[in-house]
Short mmCIF file of C-alpha atoms in Angstrom, two decimals:
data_model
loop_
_atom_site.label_atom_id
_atom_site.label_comp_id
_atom_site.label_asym_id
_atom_site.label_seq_id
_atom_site.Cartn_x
_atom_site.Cartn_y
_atom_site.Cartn_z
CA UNK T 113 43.44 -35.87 12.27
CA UNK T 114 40.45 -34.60 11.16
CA UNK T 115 37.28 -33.63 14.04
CA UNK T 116 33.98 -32.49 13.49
CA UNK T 117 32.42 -29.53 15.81
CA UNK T 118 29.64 -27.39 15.72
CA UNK T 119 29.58 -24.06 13.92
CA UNK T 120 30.23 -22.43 17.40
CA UNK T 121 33.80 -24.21 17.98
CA UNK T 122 35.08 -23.04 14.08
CA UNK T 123 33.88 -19.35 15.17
CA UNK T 124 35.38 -19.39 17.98
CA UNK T 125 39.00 -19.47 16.07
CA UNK T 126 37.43 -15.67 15.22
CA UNK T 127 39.71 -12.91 17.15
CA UNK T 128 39.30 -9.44 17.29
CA UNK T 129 42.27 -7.44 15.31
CA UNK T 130 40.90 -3.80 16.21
CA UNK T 131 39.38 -2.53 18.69
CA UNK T 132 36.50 0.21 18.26
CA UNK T 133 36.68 3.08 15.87
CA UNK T 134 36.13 6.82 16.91
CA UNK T 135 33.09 8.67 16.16
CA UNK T 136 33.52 10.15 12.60
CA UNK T 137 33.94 13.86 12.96
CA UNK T 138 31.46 16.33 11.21
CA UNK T 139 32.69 17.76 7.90
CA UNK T 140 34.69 21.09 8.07
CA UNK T 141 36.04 23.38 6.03
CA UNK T 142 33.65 26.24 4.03
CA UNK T 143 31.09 23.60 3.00
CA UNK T 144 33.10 22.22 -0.39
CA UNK T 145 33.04 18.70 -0.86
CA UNK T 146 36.08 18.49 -1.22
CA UNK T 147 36.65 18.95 2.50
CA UNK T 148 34.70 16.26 3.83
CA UNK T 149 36.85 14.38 5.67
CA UNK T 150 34.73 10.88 4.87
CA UNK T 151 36.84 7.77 3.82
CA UNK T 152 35.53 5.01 1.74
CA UNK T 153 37.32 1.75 0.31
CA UNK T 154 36.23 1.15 -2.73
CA UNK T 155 36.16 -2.42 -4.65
CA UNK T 156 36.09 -1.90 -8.51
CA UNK T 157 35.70 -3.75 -11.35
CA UNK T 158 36.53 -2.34 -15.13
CA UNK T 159 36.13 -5.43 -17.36
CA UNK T 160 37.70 -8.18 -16.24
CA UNK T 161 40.23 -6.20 -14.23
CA UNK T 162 39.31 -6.10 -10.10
CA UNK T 163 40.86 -3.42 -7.52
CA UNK T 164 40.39 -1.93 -4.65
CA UNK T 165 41.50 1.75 -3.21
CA UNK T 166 40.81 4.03 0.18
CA UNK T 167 39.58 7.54 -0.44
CA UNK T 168 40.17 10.03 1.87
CA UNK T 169 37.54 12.39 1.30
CA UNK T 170 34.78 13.62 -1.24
CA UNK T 171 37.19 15.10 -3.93
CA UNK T 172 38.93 12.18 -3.87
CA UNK T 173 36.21 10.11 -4.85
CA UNK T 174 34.57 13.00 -7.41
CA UNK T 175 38.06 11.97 -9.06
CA UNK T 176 37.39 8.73 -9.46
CA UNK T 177 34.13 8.69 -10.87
CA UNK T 178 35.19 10.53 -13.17
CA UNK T 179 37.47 7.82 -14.59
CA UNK T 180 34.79 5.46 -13.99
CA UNK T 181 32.48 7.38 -16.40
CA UNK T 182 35.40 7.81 -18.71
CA UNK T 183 36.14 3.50 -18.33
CA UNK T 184 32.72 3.20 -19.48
CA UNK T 185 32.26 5.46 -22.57
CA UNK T 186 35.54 3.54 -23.57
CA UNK T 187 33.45 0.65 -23.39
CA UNK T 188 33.96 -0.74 -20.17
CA UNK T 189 31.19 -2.21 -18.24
CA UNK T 190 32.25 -0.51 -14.64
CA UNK T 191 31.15 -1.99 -11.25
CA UNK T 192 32.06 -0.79 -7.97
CA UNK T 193 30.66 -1.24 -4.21
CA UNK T 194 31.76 1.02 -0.59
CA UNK T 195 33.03 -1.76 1.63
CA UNK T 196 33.27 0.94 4.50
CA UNK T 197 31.20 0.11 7.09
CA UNK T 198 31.12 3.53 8.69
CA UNK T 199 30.63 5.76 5.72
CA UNK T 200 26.77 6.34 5.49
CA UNK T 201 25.65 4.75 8.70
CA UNK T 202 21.74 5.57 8.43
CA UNK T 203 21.68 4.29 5.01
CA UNK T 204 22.36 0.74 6.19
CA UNK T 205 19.36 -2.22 5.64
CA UNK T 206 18.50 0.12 2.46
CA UNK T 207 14.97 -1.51 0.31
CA UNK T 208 16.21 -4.63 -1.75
CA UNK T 209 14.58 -3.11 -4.85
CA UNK T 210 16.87 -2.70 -7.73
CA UNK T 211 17.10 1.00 -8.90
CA UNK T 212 18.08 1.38 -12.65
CA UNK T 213 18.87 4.62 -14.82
CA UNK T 214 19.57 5.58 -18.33
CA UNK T 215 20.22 8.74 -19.66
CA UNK T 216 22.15 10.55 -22.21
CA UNK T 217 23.18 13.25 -19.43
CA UNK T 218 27.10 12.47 -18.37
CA UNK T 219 25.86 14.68 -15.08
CA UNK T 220 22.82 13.04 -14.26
CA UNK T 221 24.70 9.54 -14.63
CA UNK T 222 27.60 10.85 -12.14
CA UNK T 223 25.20 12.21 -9.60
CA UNK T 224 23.33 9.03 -9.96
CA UNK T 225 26.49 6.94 -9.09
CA UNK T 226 27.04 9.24 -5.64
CA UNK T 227 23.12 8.97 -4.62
CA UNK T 228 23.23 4.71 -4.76
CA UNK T 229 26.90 4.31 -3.08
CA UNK T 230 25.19 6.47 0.08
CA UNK T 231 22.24 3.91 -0.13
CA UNK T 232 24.72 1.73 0.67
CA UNK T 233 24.44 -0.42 -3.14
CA UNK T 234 26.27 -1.98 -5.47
CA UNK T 235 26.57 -0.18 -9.10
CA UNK T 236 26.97 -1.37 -12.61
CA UNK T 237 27.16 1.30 -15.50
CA UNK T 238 27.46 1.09 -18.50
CA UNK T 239 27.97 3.32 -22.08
CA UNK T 240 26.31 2.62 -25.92
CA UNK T 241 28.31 4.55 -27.89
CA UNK T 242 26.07 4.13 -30.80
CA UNK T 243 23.25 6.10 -28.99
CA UNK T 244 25.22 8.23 -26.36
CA UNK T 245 23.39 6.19 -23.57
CA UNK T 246 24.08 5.54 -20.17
CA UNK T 247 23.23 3.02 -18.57
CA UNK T 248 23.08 1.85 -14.64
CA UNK T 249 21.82 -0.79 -12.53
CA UNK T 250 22.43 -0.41 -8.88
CA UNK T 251 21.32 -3.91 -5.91
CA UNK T 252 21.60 -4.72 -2.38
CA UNK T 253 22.17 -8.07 -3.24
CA UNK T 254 24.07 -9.26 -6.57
CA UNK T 255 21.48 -10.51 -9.76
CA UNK T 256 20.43 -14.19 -9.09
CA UNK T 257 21.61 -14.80 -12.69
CA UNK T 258 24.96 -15.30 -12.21
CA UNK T 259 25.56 -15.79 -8.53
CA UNK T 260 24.64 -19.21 -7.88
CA UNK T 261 27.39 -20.61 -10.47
CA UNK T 262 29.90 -17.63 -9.30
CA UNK T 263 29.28 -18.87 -5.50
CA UNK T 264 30.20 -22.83 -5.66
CA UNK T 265 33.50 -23.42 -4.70
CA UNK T 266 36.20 -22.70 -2.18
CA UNK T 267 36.37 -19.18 -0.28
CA UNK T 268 38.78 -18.34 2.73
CA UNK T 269 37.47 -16.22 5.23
CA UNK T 270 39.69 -12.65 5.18
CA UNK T 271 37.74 -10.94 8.04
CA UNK T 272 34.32 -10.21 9.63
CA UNK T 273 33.55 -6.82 10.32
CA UNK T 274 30.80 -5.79 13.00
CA UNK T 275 29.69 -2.21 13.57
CA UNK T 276 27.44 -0.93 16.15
CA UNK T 277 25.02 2.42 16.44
CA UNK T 278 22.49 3.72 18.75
CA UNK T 279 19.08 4.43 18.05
CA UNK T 280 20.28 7.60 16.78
CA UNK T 281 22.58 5.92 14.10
CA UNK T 282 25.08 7.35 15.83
CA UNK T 283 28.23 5.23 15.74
CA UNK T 284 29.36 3.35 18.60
CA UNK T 285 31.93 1.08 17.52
CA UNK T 286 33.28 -0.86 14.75
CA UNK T 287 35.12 -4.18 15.27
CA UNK T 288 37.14 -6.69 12.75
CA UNK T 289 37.17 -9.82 13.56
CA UNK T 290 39.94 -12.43 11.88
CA UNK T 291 41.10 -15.95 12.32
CA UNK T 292 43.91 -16.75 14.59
CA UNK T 293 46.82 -16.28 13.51
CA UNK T 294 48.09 -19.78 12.05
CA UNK T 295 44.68 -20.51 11.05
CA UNK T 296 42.87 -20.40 7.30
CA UNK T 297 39.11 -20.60 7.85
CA UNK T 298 37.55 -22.17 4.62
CA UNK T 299 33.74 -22.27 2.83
CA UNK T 300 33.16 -24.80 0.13
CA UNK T 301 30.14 -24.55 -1.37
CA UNK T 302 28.68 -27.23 -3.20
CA UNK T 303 26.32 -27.21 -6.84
CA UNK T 304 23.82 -29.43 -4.90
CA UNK T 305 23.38 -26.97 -2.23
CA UNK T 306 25.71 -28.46 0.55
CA UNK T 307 28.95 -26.86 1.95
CA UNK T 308 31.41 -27.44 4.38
CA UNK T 309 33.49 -25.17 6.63
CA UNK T 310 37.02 -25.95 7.88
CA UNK T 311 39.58 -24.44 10.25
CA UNK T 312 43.14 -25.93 9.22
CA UNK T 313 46.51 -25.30 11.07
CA UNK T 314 49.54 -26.10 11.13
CA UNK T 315 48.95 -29.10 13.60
CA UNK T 316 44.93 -30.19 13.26
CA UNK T 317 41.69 -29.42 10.98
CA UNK T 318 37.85 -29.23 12.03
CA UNK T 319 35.22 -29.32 10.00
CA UNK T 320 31.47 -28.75 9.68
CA UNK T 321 28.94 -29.12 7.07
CA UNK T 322 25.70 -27.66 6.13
CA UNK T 323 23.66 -26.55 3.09
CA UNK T 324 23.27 -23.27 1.71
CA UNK T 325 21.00 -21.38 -0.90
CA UNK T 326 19.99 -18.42 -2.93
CA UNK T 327 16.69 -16.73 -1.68
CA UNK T 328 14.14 -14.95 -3.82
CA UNK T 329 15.40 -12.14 -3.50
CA UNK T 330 19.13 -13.10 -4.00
CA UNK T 331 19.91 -13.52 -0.17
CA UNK T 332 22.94 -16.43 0.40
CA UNK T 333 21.23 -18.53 2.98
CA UNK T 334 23.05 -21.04 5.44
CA UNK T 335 22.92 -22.39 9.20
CA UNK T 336 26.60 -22.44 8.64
CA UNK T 337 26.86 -17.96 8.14
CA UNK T 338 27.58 -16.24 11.28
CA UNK T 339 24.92 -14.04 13.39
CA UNK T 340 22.32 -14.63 11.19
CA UNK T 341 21.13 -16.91 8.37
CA UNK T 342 20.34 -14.95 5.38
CA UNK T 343 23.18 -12.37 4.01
CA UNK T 344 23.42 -9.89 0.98
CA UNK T 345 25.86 -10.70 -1.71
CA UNK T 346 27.61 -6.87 -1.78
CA UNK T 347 30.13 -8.34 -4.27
CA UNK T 348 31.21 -11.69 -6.13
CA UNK T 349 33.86 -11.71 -8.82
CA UNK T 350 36.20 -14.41 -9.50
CA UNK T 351 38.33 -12.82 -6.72
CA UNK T 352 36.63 -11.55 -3.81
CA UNK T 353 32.93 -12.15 -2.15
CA UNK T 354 31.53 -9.64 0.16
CA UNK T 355 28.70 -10.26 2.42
CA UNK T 356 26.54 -8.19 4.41
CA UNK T 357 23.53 -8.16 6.72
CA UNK T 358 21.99 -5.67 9.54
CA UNK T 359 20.33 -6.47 12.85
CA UNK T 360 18.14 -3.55 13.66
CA UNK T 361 16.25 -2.11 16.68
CA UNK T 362 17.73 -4.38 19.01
CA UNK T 363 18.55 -3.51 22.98
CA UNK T 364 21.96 -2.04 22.28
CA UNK T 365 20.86 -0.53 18.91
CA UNK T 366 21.59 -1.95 15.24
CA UNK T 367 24.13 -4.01 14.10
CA UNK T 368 25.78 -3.97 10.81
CA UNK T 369 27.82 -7.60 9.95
CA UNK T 370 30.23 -8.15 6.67
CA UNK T 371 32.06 -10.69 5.68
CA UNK T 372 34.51 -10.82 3.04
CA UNK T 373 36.15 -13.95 1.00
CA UNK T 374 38.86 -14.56 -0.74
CA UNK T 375 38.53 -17.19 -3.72
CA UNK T 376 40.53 -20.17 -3.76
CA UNK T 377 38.79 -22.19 -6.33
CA UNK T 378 35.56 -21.59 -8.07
CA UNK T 379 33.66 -22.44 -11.08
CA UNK T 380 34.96 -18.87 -12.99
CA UNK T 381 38.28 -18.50 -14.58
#
């Protein structure tokens, strides 16, 4: 039997998993990078090829952008995004203007990488051979080129994370928020701008409907998106979508929201 409800009754089947995180501790050590204690998750894309992997600290992830800039002189276009929540908290709701960089400096271009992952963006890079040129393109929100064919089509709901700071960006908790056990939350989106969104079990399904779209400036845009209307596509491969938005200067501070999707079905192969 199938019911309709309002958006309110299918978020409702949200429940919290974990509880609030600790206050990061300040870096120790004699200063190095390599003992900050900062951990990151990191979703990567070399080619075609899509991972993900949890840093523990700064020498960690010097490591791996390394083999990033060696992936992309072997002629790999290499994209990657910090789905931590916690990492850089004061460089959350960061400008929507796209930064870009080339150079022929290997140094410049690995330096660049660390400055726009503490903004908080999304980077592409990529290597001409023929000239010795890097090249890097680094968003809030993913290119409009792409993204509207890459969004219609079926996503499951993995999680919603919500942090919280004070008006000091100091963190004050960090929440992740999951269906019920037993229940799949799915987004359909449709090519003439409608979507649906259904909670299925193992004994009843609700469902909801709605419309969605891509702003100006890239934003997805729905009634149906949780805690506010217009989100930032982080991420969007034929895997995984990764949504975020803030909610700043508000009585108990700011509020950072992500959501991230699983595909099920889409347009891409």
């Amino acid at each position: 039997m199938k019911s309709t409800f309002k958006l309110t009754t299918l978020l409702a089947t949200l429940v919290l998993l974990t509880t609030a995180c600790e206050k990061p501790e300040n870096p120790t050590g004699n200063g190095s990078n390599n003992s900050d204690p900062k951990e990151r998750t990191i979703v990567y894309a070399v080619g075609e090829n899509e991972n993900r992997t949890t840093l523990r600290n700064e020498g960690e992830w010097d490591v791996l952008l390394d083999q990033f800039c060696k992936q992309a002189q072997e002629g790999s276009e290499v994209v990657f995004y910090n789905m931590s929540q916690t990492t850089y908290l004061q460089s959350k709701g960061t400008s929507k203007t796209n930064r870009t960089i080339t150079t022929t400096s290997r140094d410049e271009m690995k330096q660049w990488m660390k400055d726009m992952e503490k903004q908080g963006l999304t980077v592409r890079v990529t290597y001409n051979d023929s000239t010795g040129t890097w090249h890097g393109e680094a968003y809030a929100t993913a290119p409009t080129t792409n993204t509207n064919d890459m969004i219609i089509g079926t996503w499951r709901l993995n999680c919603m994370v919500v942090t919280q700071t004070d008006e000091n960006d100091q963190l004050v908790n960090s929440d992740l928020f999951a269906p019920f056990e037993g229940s799949t939350m799915y987004y359909r989106f449709y090519n003439d701008g409608s979507m649906t969104i259904s909670v299925v079990n193992s004994i009843d399904s609700v469902t909801d409907s709605g419309t969605w779209r891509l702003t100006s400036d890239g934003e997805l845009s729905s009634e149906m998106l949780p805690n506010g209307v217009n989100w930032n596509v982080n991420w969007i491969s034929p895997y995984s979508m990764i949504l975020s938005r803030s909610d700043l200067g508000t009585d108990n501070g700011n509020y950072f929201y992500q959501l991230q999707f699983d595909a099920v079905t889409t347009t891409k192969k």
